[in-house]
Short mmCIF file of C-alpha atoms in Angstrom, two decimals:
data_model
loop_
_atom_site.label_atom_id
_atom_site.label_comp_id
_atom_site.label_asym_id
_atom_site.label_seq_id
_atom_site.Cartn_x
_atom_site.Cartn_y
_atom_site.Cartn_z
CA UNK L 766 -83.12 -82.52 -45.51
CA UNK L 767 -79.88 -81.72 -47.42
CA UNK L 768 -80.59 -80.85 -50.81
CA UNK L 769 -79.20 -83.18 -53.62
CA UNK L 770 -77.12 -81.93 -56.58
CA UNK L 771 -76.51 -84.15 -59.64
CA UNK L 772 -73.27 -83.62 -62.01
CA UNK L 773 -73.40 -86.05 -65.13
CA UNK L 774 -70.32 -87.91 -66.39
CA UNK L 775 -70.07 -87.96 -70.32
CA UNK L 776 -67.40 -89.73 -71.90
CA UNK L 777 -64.69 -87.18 -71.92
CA UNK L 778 -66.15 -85.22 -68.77
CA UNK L 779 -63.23 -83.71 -66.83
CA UNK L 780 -64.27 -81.70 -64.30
CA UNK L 781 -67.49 -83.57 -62.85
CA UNK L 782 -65.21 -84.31 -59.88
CA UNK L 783 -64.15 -80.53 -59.52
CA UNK L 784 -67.85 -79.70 -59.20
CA UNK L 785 -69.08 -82.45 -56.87
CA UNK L 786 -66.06 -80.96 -54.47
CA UNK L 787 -67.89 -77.58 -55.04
CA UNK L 788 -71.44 -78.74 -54.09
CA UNK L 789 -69.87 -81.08 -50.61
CA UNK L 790 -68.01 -77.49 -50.15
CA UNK L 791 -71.34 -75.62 -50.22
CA UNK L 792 -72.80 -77.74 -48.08
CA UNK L 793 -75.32 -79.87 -50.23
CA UNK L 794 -74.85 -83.86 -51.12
CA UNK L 795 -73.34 -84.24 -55.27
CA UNK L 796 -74.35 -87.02 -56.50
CA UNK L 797 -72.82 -88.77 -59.46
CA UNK L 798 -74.83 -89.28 -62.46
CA UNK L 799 -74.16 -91.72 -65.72
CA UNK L 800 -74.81 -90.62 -69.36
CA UNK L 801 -76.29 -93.80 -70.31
CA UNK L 802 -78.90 -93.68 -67.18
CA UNK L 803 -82.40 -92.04 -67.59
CA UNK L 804 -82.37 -92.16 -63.82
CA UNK L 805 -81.07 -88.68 -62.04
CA UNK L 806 -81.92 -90.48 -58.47
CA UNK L 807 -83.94 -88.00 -56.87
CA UNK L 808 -81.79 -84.90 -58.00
CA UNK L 809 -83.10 -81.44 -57.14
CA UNK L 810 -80.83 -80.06 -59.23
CA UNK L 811 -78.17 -80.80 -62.31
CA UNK L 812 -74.65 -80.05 -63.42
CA UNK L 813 -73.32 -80.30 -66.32
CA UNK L 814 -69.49 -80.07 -66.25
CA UNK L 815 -66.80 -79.15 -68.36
CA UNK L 816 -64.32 -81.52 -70.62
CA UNK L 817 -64.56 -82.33 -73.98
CA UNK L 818 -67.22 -84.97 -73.82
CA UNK L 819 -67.18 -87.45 -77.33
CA UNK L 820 -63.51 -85.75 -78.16
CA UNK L 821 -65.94 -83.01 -79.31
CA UNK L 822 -66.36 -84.92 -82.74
CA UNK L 823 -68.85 -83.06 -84.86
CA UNK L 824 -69.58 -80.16 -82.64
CA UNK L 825 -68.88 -79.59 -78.65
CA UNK L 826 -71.63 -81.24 -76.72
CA UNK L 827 -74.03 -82.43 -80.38
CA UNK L 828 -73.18 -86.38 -79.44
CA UNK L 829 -73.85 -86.05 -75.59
CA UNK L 830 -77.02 -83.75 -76.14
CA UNK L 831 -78.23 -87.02 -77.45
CA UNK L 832 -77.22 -88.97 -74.13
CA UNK L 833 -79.71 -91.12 -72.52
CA UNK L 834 -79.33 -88.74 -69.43
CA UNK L 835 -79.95 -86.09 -71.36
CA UNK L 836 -83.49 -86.79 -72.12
CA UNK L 837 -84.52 -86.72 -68.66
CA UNK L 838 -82.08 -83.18 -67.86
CA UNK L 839 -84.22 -81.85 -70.80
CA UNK L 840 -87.66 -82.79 -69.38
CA UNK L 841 -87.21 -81.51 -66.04
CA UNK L 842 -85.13 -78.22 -67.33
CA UNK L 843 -88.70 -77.40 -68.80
CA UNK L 844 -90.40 -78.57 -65.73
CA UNK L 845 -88.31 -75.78 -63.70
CA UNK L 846 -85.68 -78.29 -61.81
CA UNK L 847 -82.08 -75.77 -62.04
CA UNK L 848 -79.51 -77.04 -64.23
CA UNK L 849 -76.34 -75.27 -65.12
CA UNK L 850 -74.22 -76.16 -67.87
CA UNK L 851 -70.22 -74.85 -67.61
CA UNK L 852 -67.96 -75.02 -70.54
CA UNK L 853 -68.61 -78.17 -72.41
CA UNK L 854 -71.72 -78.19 -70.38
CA UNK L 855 -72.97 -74.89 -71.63
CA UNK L 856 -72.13 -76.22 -75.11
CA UNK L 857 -74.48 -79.52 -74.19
CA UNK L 858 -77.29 -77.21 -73.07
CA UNK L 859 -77.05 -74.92 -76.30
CA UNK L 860 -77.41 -78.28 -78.67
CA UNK L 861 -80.13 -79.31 -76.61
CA UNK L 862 -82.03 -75.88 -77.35
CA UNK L 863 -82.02 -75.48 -73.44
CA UNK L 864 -80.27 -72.15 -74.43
CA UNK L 865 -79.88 -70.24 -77.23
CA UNK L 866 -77.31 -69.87 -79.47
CA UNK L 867 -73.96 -71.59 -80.55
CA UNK L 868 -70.64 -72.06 -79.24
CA UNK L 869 -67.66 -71.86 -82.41
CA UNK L 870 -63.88 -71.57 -82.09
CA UNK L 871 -62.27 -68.98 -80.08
CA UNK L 872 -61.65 -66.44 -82.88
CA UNK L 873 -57.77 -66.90 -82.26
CA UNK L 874 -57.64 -70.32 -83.35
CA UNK L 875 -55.67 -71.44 -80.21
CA UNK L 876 -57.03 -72.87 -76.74
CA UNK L 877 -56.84 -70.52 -73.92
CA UNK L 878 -56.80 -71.08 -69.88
CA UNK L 879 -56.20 -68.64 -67.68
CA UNK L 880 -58.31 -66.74 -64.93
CA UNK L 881 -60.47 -64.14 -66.36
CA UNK L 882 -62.56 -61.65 -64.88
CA UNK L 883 -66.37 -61.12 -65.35
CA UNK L 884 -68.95 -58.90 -64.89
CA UNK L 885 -72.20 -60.45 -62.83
CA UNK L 886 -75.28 -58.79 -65.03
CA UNK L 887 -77.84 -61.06 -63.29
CA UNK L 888 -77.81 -61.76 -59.70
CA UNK L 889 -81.68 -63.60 -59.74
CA UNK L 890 -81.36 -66.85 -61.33
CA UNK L 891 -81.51 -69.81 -59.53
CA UNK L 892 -77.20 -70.28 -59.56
CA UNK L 893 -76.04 -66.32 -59.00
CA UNK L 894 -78.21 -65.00 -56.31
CA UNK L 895 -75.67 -65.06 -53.85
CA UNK L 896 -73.56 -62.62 -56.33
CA UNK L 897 -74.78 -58.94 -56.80
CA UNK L 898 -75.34 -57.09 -60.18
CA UNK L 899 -72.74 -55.38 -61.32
CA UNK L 900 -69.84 -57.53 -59.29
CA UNK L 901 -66.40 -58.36 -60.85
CA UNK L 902 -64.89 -61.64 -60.13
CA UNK L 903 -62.07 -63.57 -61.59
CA UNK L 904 -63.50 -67.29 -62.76
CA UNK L 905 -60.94 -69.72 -64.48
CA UNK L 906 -61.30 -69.96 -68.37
CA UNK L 907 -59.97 -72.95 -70.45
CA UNK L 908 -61.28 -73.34 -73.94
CA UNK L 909 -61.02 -74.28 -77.71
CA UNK L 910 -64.31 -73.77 -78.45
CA UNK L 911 -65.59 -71.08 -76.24
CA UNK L 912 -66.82 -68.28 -78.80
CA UNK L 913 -70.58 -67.52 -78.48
CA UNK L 914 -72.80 -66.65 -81.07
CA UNK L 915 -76.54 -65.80 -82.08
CA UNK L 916 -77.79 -64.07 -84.79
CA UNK L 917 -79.13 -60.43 -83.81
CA UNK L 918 -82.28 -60.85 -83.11
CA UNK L 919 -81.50 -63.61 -80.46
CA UNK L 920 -78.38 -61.40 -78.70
CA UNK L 921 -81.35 -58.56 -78.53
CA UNK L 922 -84.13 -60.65 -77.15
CA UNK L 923 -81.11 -61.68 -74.62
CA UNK L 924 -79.71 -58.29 -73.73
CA UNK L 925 -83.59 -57.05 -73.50
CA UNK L 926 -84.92 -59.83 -71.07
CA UNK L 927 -82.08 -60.01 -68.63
CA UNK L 928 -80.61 -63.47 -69.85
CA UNK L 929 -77.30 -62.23 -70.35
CA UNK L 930 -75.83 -63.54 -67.04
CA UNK L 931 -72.47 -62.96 -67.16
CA UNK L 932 -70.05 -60.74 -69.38
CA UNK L 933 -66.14 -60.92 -70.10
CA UNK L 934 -64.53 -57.60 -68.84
CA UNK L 935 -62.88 -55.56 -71.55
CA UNK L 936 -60.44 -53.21 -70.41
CA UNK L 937 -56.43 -51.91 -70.18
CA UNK L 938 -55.05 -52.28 -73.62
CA UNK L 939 -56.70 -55.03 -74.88
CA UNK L 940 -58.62 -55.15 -78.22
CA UNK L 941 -62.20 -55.71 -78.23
CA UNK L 942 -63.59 -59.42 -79.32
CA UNK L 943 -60.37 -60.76 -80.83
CA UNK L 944 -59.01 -62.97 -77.82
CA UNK L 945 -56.30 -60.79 -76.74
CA UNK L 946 -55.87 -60.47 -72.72
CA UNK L 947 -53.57 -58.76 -70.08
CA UNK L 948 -52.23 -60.14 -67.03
CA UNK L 949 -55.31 -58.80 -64.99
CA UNK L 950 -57.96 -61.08 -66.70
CA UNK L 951 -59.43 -58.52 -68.70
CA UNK L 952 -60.37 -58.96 -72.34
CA UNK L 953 -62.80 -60.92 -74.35
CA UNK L 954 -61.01 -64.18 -74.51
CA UNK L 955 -61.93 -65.80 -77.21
CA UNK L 956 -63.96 -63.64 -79.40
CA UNK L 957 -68.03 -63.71 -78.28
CA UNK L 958 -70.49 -61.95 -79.18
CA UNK L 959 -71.35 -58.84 -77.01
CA UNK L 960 -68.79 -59.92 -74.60
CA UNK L 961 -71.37 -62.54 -73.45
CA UNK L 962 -69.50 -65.34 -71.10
CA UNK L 963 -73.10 -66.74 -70.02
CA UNK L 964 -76.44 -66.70 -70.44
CA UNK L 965 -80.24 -68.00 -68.93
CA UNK L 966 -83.26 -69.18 -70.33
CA UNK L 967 -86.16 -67.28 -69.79
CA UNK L 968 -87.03 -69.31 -66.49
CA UNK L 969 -83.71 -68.39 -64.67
CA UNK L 970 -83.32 -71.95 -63.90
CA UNK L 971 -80.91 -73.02 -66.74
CA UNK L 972 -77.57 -71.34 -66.71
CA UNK L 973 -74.40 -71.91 -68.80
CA UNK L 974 -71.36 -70.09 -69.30
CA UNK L 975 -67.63 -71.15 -70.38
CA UNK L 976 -65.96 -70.21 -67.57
CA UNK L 977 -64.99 -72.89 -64.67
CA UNK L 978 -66.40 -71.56 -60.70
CA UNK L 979 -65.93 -74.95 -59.51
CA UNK L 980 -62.11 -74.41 -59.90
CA UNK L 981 -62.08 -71.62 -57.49
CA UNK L 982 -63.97 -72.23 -54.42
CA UNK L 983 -61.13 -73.29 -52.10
CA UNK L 984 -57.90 -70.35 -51.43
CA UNK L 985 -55.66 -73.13 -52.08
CA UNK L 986 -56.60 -75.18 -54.76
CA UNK L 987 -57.07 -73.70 -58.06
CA UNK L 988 -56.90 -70.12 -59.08
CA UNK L 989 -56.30 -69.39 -55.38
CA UNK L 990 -59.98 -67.69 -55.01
CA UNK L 991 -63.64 -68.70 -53.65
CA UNK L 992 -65.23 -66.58 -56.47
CA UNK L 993 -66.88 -69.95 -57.90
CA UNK L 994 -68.71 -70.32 -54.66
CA UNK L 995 -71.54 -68.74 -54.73
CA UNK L 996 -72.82 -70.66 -57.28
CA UNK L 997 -72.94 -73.53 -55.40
CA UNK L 998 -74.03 -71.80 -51.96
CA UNK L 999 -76.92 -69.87 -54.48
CA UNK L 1000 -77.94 -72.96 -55.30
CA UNK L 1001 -78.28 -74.65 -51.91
CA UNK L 1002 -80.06 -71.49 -50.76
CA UNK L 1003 -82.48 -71.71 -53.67
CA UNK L 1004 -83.54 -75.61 -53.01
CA UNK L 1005 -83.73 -74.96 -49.09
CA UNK L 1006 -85.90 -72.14 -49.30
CA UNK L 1007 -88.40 -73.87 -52.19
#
């Protein structure tokens, strides 16, 4: 039985074709979801994708955390079913308390896209276990509203259980937390906390992070790499061997 993946379209979504390419690639069956439906058809699992759903009037992601849709995500996020949330989806699943934390303005003021390179820091949630801990891989970034932050007692409860998932790569000659980057990907991007380009929730089931894998899971489309894959194919694997 091939396992089903959901990805919700908000108005704004831009990428929610992108990432049903990436689940057909990996070899489940996407399947298109509406805000306005309670429905999610039968979904094992849930993506949230990227854009700039509402215009990103009041905050990113506070009007579509409020979706119809949403209620249901919510529900079953609690009941264990995986969801991940990238870029404007990660900003969804941090207004709907699915995840910790808040996403403000890259610290530069300007929007940024380019292909960055991470650091994997947890290889055993439901989307990364394909990756290994400690891998570096280049992801494409494209934000205005990409910088994460907690107070300190939620980045320590983070660091301390594991739920940082992914971390921007700081090195060469760029300057720590203040958006600058070389030509090599390195560099906190747009000023986050701790370097912190995703997180969990305690579970491992819910996932977000800024960065965009479903634009590089095909060597010529996109930022030329499959490094987005294995979220898809760690999926799959997870659902399959339930």
């Amino acid at each position: 039985m091939t396992a089903r993946i959901g990805v919700v379209t908000f108005p704004g979504s831009l990428d929610d074709r992108d990432s049903r390419r990436a689940i057909r690639l990996a070899g489940a069956e996407p399947v298109a979801l509406w805000h306005k439906d309670k429905d999610l058809k039968q979904v094992d699992a849930v993506v949230l994708p990227g854009g700039f759903s509402y215009g990103d009037y009041l905050r990113a992601g506070a009007i579509s955390r409020f979706s119809p849709v949403m209620e249901t995500v919510i529900e079953q996020a609690k009941s264990g079913m995986p969801v991940l949330g990238i870029c404007n989806g990660f900003q969804i699943l941090t207004e709907a308390h699915l995840l910790p934390g808040g996403m403000l303005g890259n610290d530069h003021l300007h929007f940024i896209c380019r292909d960055q390179k991470l650091k994997v820091e947890n290889a055993e949630t439901a989307w990364t276990a394909d990756y290994e801990s400690g891998q570096e891989i280049h992801i494409p970034l494209k934000n205005m509203d990409g910088r994460y932050v907690a107070d300190e007692r939620t980045l320590d409860m983070l660091e301390a259980e594991g739920r940082v998932v992914f971390r921007y790569v700081v090195g060469g000659d760029t300057s720590h937390g203040h958006g600058h980057v070389n030509p090599d990907g390195y560099g906190n991007p747009n000023g986050s906390l701790r370097d912190i380009a995703g997180i969990s929730n305690e579970a491992g089931n819910v996932v977000g992070l800024m960065p965009h894998p479903e634009h590089a899971v095909e060597p010529l489309v996109g930022s030329g790499r499959t490094d987005g894959l294995p979220f898809f194919t760690s999926i799959l694997k997870k659902l399959v061997n339930a």
